[in-house]
Amino acid sequence: MKAAFAEPEIVTKKGKPVSVILPIKQYQEILERLEDAEDVAWLKKARRKKLHYRPLEDVLADLAKN
């Protein structure tokens, strides 16, 4: 079945836009871009934090407790 809409369709109510109908592929691409943007924002935030290192012995001791 061919896609009914090649371009996004804007649905209006009383002359104001309320919804958009778009092909599923385009919707999925938008979701992927949003997820990528969230990942980049998280990485930037994480890089601003000071790094904390623990001696290997401490990490191994904690793992042995579990």
PDB file as gemmi writes it, atoms N, CA and C in Angstrom:
CRYST1    1.000    1.000    1.000  90.00  90.00  90.00 P 1                      
ATOM      1  N   MET A   1       0.847  -1.187   0.000  1.00  0.00           N  
ATOM      2  CA  MET A   1       0.000   0.000   0.000  1.00  0.00           C  
ATOM      3  C   MET A   1       0.884   1.240   0.000  1.00  0.00           C  
ATOM      4  N   LYS A   2       0.596   2.147  -0.888  1.00  0.00           N  
ATOM      5  CA  LYS A   2       1.354   3.392  -0.942  1.00  0.00           C  
ATOM      6  C   LYS A   2       0.946   4.301   0.200  1.00  0.00           C  
ATOM      7  N   ALA A   3       1.912   5.130   0.623  1.00  0.00           N  
ATOM      8  CA  ALA A   3       1.607   6.089   1.684  1.00  0.00           C  
ATOM      9  C   ALA A   3       0.550   7.060   1.191  1.00  0.00           C  
ATOM     10  N   ALA A   4      -0.416   7.328   2.030  1.00  0.00           N  
ATOM     11  CA  ALA A   4      -1.498   8.226   1.649  1.00  0.00           C  
ATOM     12  C   ALA A   4      -1.009   9.670   1.557  1.00  0.00           C  
ATOM     13  N   PHE A   5      -0.027  10.008   2.395  1.00  0.00           N  
ATOM     14  CA  PHE A   5       0.476  11.372   2.431  1.00  0.00           C  
ATOM     15  C   PHE A   5       1.986  11.361   2.230  1.00  0.00           C  
ATOM     16  N   ALA A   6       2.450  12.053   1.218  1.00  0.00           N  
ATOM     17  CA  ALA A   6       3.891  12.159   0.995  1.00  0.00           C  
ATOM     18  C   ALA A   6       4.475  13.256   1.877  1.00  0.00           C  
ATOM     19  N   GLU A   7       3.693  14.235   2.186  1.00  0.00           N  
ATOM     20  CA  GLU A   7       4.115  15.359   3.020  1.00  0.00           C  
ATOM     21  C   GLU A   7       3.238  15.406   4.264  1.00  0.00           C  
ATOM     22  N   PRO A   8       3.750  16.011   5.326  1.00  0.00           N  
ATOM     23  CA  PRO A   8       2.905  16.150   6.521  1.00  0.00           C  
ATOM     24  C   PRO A   8       1.631  16.933   6.211  1.00  0.00           C  
ATOM     25  N   GLU A   9       0.539  16.507   6.818  1.00  0.00           N  
ATOM     26  CA  GLU A   9      -0.751  17.186   6.682  1.00  0.00           C  
ATOM     27  C   GLU A   9      -1.097  17.811   8.024  1.00  0.00           C  
ATOM     28  N   ILE A  10      -1.442  19.072   8.024  1.00  0.00           N  
ATOM     29  CA  ILE A  10      -1.800  19.771   9.251  1.00  0.00           C  
ATOM     30  C   ILE A  10      -3.319  19.740   9.414  1.00  0.00           C  
ATOM     31  N   VAL A  11      -3.755  19.295  10.580  1.00  0.00           N  
ATOM     32  CA  VAL A  11      -5.181  19.243  10.900  1.00  0.00           C  
ATOM     33  C   VAL A  11      -5.496  20.475  11.736  1.00  0.00           C  
ATOM     34  N   THR A  12      -6.545  21.181  11.345  1.00  0.00           N  
ATOM     35  CA  THR A  12      -6.904  22.399  12.067  1.00  0.00           C  
ATOM     36  C   THR A  12      -8.274  22.262  12.717  1.00  0.00           C  
ATOM     37  N   LYS A  13      -8.464  23.055  13.742  1.00  0.00           N  
ATOM     38  CA  LYS A  13      -9.761  23.133  14.407  1.00  0.00           C  
ATOM     39  C   LYS A  13     -10.028  24.613  14.626  1.00  0.00           C  
ATOM     40  N   LYS A  14     -11.106  25.083  14.049  1.00  0.00           N  
ATOM     41  CA  LYS A  14     -11.448  26.503  14.097  1.00  0.00           C  
ATOM     42  C   LYS A  14     -10.301  27.373  13.563  1.00  0.00           C  
ATOM     43  N   GLY A  15      -9.650  26.852  12.514  1.00  0.00           N  
ATOM     44  CA  GLY A  15      -8.591  27.601  11.848  1.00  0.00           C  
ATOM     45  C   GLY A  15      -7.233  27.548  12.526  1.00  0.00           C  
ATOM     46  N   LYS A  16      -7.115  26.810  13.641  1.00  0.00           N  
ATOM     47  CA  LYS A  16      -5.836  26.721  14.349  1.00  0.00           C  
ATOM     48  C   LYS A  16      -5.289  25.299  14.239  1.00  0.00           C  
ATOM     49  N   PRO A  17      -3.973  25.161  14.004  1.00  0.00           N  
ATOM     50  CA  PRO A  17      -3.394  23.821  13.892  1.00  0.00           C  
ATOM     51  C   PRO A  17      -3.469  23.074  15.226  1.00  0.00           C  
ATOM     52  N   VAL A  18      -3.923  21.800  15.167  1.00  0.00           N  
ATOM     53  CA  VAL A  18      -4.046  20.991  16.381  1.00  0.00           C  
ATOM     54  C   VAL A  18      -3.304  19.655  16.277  1.00  0.00           C  
ATOM     55  N   SER A  19      -3.064  19.175  15.069  1.00  0.00           N  
ATOM     56  CA  SER A  19      -2.403  17.881  14.874  1.00  0.00           C  
ATOM     57  C   SER A  19      -1.667  17.876  13.546  1.00  0.00           C  
ATOM     58  N   VAL A  20      -0.770  16.889  13.417  1.00  0.00           N  
ATOM     59  CA  VAL A  20      -0.051  16.691  12.162  1.00  0.00           C  
ATOM     60  C   VAL A  20      -0.109  15.211  11.813  1.00  0.00           C  
ATOM     61  N   ILE A  21      -0.393  14.919  10.577  1.00  0.00           N  
ATOM     62  CA  ILE A  21      -0.357  13.553  10.068  1.00  0.00           C  
ATOM     63  C   ILE A  21       0.861  13.466   9.160  1.00  0.00           C  
ATOM     64  N   LEU A  22       1.744  12.488   9.462  1.00  0.00           N  
ATOM     65  CA  LEU A  22       2.932  12.350   8.647  1.00  0.00           C  
ATOM     66  C   LEU A  22       3.276  10.881   8.462  1.00  0.00           C  
ATOM     67  N   PRO A  23       4.060  10.561   7.447  1.00  0.00           N  
ATOM     68  CA  PRO A  23       4.428   9.169   7.210  1.00  0.00           C  
ATOM     69  C   PRO A  23       5.175   8.591   8.415  1.00  0.00           C  
ATOM     70  N   ILE A  24       4.971   7.302   8.682  1.00  0.00           N  
ATOM     71  CA  ILE A  24       5.574   6.661   9.836  1.00  0.00           C  
ATOM     72  C   ILE A  24       7.097   6.736   9.787  1.00  0.00           C  
ATOM     73  N   LYS A  25       7.677   6.634   8.617  1.00  0.00           N  
ATOM     74  CA  LYS A  25       9.139   6.709   8.483  1.00  0.00           C  
ATOM     75  C   LYS A  25       9.642   8.070   8.967  1.00  0.00           C  
ATOM     76  N   GLN A  26       8.960   9.107   8.581  1.00  0.00           N  
ATOM     77  CA  GLN A  26       9.352  10.454   9.006  1.00  0.00           C  
ATOM     78  C   GLN A  26       9.185  10.599  10.521  1.00  0.00           C  
ATOM     79  N   TYR A  27       8.114  10.035  11.073  1.00  0.00           N  
ATOM     80  CA  TYR A  27       7.883  10.064  12.514  1.00  0.00           C  
ATOM     81  C   TYR A  27       9.011   9.341  13.249  1.00  0.00           C  
ATOM     82  N   GLN A  28       9.403   8.176  12.756  1.00  0.00           N  
ATOM     83  CA  GLN A  28      10.477   7.411  13.372  1.00  0.00           C  
ATOM     84  C   GLN A  28      11.805   8.170  13.321  1.00  0.00           C  
ATOM     85  N   GLU A  29      12.060   8.853  12.210  1.00  0.00           N  
ATOM     86  CA  GLU A  29      13.278   9.653  12.091  1.00  0.00           C  
ATOM     87  C   GLU A  29      13.285  10.790  13.110  1.00  0.00           C  
ATOM     88  N   ILE A  30      12.139  11.400  13.315  1.00  0.00           N  
ATOM     89  CA  ILE A  30      12.031  12.471  14.314  1.00  0.00           C  
ATOM     90  C   ILE A  30      12.320  11.921  15.706  1.00  0.00           C  
ATOM     91  N   LEU A  31      11.759  10.761  16.026  1.00  0.00           N  
ATOM     92  CA  LEU A  31      12.008  10.148  17.330  1.00  0.00           C  
ATOM     93  C   LEU A  31      13.493   9.837  17.523  1.00  0.00           C  
ATOM     94  N   GLU A  32      14.142   9.309  16.496  1.00  0.00           N  
ATOM     95  CA  GLU A  32      15.574   9.012  16.581  1.00  0.00           C  
ATOM     96  C   GLU A  32      16.387  10.278  16.823  1.00  0.00           C  
ATOM     97  N   ARG A  33      16.039  11.350  16.133  1.00  0.00           N  
ATOM     98  CA  ARG A  33      16.753  12.615  16.332  1.00  0.00           C  
ATOM     99  C   ARG A  33      16.562  13.143  17.753  1.00  0.00           C  
ATOM    100  N   LEU A  34      15.359  13.021  18.279  1.00  0.00           N  
ATOM    101  CA  LEU A  34      15.108  13.458  19.653  1.00  0.00           C  
ATOM    102  C   LEU A  34      15.914  12.633  20.649  1.00  0.00           C  
ATOM    103  N   GLU A  35      15.958  11.320  20.439  1.00  0.00           N  
ATOM    104  CA  GLU A  35      16.743  10.457  21.325  1.00  0.00           C  
ATOM    105  C   GLU A  35      18.222  10.803  21.243  1.00  0.00           C  
ATOM    106  N   ASP A  36      18.720  11.064  20.038  1.00  0.00           N  
ATOM    107  CA  ASP A  36      20.118  11.462  19.874  1.00  0.00           C  
ATOM    108  C   ASP A  36      20.399  12.780  20.595  1.00  0.00           C  
ATOM    109  N   ALA A  37      19.482  13.724  20.487  1.00  0.00           N  
ATOM    110  CA  ALA A  37      19.657  15.018  21.152  1.00  0.00           C  
ATOM    111  C   ALA A  37      19.674  14.846  22.671  1.00  0.00           C  
ATOM    112  N   GLU A  38      18.816  13.956  23.191  1.00  0.00           N  
ATOM    113  CA  GLU A  38      18.810  13.683  24.628  1.00  0.00           C  
ATOM    114  C   GLU A  38      20.136  13.066  25.059  1.00  0.00           C  
ATOM    115  N   ASP A  39      20.665  12.158  24.256  1.00  0.00           N  
ATOM    116  CA  ASP A  39      21.944  11.525  24.572  1.00  0.00           C  
ATOM    117  C   ASP A  39      23.074  12.549  24.600  1.00  0.00           C  
ATOM    118  N   VAL A  40      23.091  13.447  23.624  1.00  0.00           N  
ATOM    119  CA  VAL A  40      24.124  14.483  23.567  1.00  0.00           C  
ATOM    120  C   VAL A  40      24.009  15.405  24.769  1.00  0.00           C  
ATOM    121  N   ALA A  41      22.795  15.781  25.137  1.00  0.00           N  
ATOM    122  CA  ALA A  41      22.600  16.653  26.303  1.00  0.00           C  
ATOM    123  C   ALA A  41      23.083  15.963  27.572  1.00  0.00           C  
ATOM    124  N   TRP A  42      22.785  14.670  27.721  1.00  0.00           N  
ATOM    125  CA  TRP A  42      23.234  13.927  28.901  1.00  0.00           C  
ATOM    126  C   TRP A  42      24.758  13.868  28.938  1.00  0.00           C  
ATOM    127  N   LEU A  43      25.384  13.613  27.790  1.00  0.00           N  
ATOM    128  CA  LEU A  43      26.839  13.528  27.716  1.00  0.00           C  
ATOM    129  C   LEU A  43      27.492  14.863  28.077  1.00  0.00           C  
ATOM    130  N   LYS A  44      26.935  15.952  27.564  1.00  0.00           N  
ATOM    131  CA  LYS A  44      27.481  17.274  27.897  1.00  0.00           C  
ATOM    132  C   LYS A  44      27.388  17.537  29.394  1.00  0.00           C  
ATOM    133  N   LYS A  45      26.262  17.160  29.989  1.00  0.00           N  
ATOM    134  CA  LYS A  45      26.071  17.350  31.427  1.00  0.00           C  
ATOM    135  C   LYS A  45      27.056  16.478  32.212  1.00  0.00           C  
ATOM    136  N   ALA A  46      27.233  15.246  31.783  1.00  0.00           N  
ATOM    137  CA  ALA A  46      28.141  14.324  32.460  1.00  0.00           C  
ATOM    138  C   ALA A  46      29.580  14.806  32.383  1.00  0.00           C  
ATOM    139  N   ARG A  47      29.969  15.409  31.271  1.00  0.00           N  
ATOM    140  CA  ARG A  47      31.339  15.889  31.111  1.00  0.00           C  
ATOM    141  C   ARG A  47      31.647  17.088  32.001  1.00  0.00           C  
ATOM    142  N   ARG A  48      30.636  17.808  32.432  1.00  0.00           N  
ATOM    143  CA  ARG A  48      30.851  18.970  33.305  1.00  0.00           C  
ATOM    144  C   ARG A  48      31.150  18.546  34.747  1.00  0.00           C  
ATOM    145  N   LYS A  49      30.732  17.335  35.100  1.00  0.00           N  
ATOM    146  CA  LYS A  49      30.944  16.866  36.459  1.00  0.00           C  
ATOM    147  C   LYS A  49      32.399  16.444  36.661  1.00  0.00           C  
ATOM    148  N   LYS A  50      32.855  16.639  37.870  1.00  0.00           N  
ATOM    149  CA  LYS A  50      34.207  16.236  38.214  1.00  0.00           C  
ATOM    150  C   LYS A  50      34.257  14.708  38.260  1.00  0.00           C  
ATOM    151  N   LEU A  51      35.341  14.150  37.724  1.00  0.00           N  
ATOM    152  CA  LEU A  51      35.494  12.705  37.727  1.00  0.00           C  
ATOM    153  C   LEU A  51      35.987  12.236  39.090  1.00  0.00           C  
ATOM    154  N   HIS A  52      35.462  11.114  39.512  1.00  0.00           N  
ATOM    155  CA  HIS A  52      35.879  10.512  40.778  1.00  0.00           C  
ATOM    156  C   HIS A  52      36.406   9.110  40.478  1.00  0.00           C  
ATOM    157  N   TYR A  53      37.598   8.865  40.944  1.00  0.00           N  
ATOM    158  CA  TYR A  53      38.209   7.558  40.725  1.00  0.00           C  
ATOM    159  C   TYR A  53      38.294   6.804  42.036  1.00  0.00           C  
ATOM    160  N   ARG A  54      38.141   5.493  41.939  1.00  0.00           N  
ATOM    161  CA  ARG A  54      38.277   4.631  43.108  1.00  0.00           C  
ATOM    162  C   ARG A  54      39.382   3.627  42.835  1.00  0.00           C  
ATOM    163  N   PRO A  55      40.120   3.294  43.848  1.00  0.00           N  
ATOM    164  CA  PRO A  55      41.146   2.259  43.653  1.00  0.00           C  
ATOM    165  C   PRO A  55      40.495   0.938  43.235  1.00  0.00           C  
ATOM    166  N   LEU A  56      41.177   0.188  42.399  1.00  0.00           N  
ATOM    167  CA  LEU A  56      40.675  -1.085  41.910  1.00  0.00           C  
ATOM    168  C   LEU A  56      40.340  -2.028  43.064  1.00  0.00           C  
ATOM    169  N   GLU A  57      41.131  -2.000  44.101  1.00  0.00           N  
ATOM    170  CA  GLU A  57      40.894  -2.873  45.246  1.00  0.00           C  
ATOM    171  C   GLU A  57      39.523  -2.601  45.882  1.00  0.00           C  
ATOM    172  N   ASP A  58      39.136  -1.333  45.950  1.00  0.00           N  
ATOM    173  CA  ASP A  58      37.834  -0.967  46.520  1.00  0.00           C  
ATOM    174  C   ASP A  58      36.687  -1.484  45.645  1.00  0.00           C  
ATOM    175  N   VAL A  59      36.842  -1.370  44.362  1.00  0.00           N  
ATOM    176  CA  VAL A  59      35.808  -1.828  43.439  1.00  0.00           C  
ATOM    177  C   VAL A  59      35.675  -3.346  43.542  1.00  0.00           C  
ATOM    178  N   LEU A  60      36.798  -4.043  43.548  1.00  0.00           N  
ATOM    179  CA  LEU A  60      36.765  -5.505  43.649  1.00  0.00           C  
ATOM    180  C   LEU A  60      36.161  -5.956  44.971  1.00  0.00           C  
ATOM    181  N   ALA A  61      36.453  -5.236  46.038  1.00  0.00           N  
ATOM    182  CA  ALA A  61      35.887  -5.581  47.352  1.00  0.00           C  
ATOM    183  C   ALA A  61      34.380  -5.399  47.342  1.00  0.00           C  
ATOM    184  N   ASP A  62      33.892  -4.322  46.719  1.00  0.00           N  
ATOM    185  CA  ASP A  62      32.446  -4.096  46.630  1.00  0.00           C  
ATOM    186  C   ASP A  62      31.768  -5.181  45.788  1.00  0.00           C  
ATOM    187  N   LEU A  63      32.409  -5.584  44.715  1.00  0.00           N  
ATOM    188  CA  LEU A  63      31.847  -6.633  43.856  1.00  0.00           C  
ATOM    189  C   LEU A  63      31.805  -7.976  44.595  1.00  0.00           C  
ATOM    190  N   ALA A  64      32.798  -8.230  45.419  1.00  0.00           N  
ATOM    191  CA  ALA A  64      32.858  -9.493  46.167  1.00  0.00           C  
ATOM    192  C   ALA A  64      31.747  -9.562  47.211  1.00  0.00           C  
ATOM    193  N   LYS A  65      31.302  -8.412  47.709  1.00  0.00           N  
ATOM    194  CA  LYS A  65      30.228  -8.376  48.711  1.00  0.00           C  
ATOM    195  C   LYS A  65      28.903  -8.801  48.103  1.00  0.00           C  
ATOM    196  N   ASN A  66      28.697  -8.530  46.836  1.00  0.00           N  
ATOM    197  CA  ASN A  66      27.427  -8.829  46.178  1.00  0.00           C  
ATOM    198  C   ASN A  66      27.494 -10.224  45.709  1.00  0.00           C  
TER     199      ASN A  66                                                      
END                                                                             
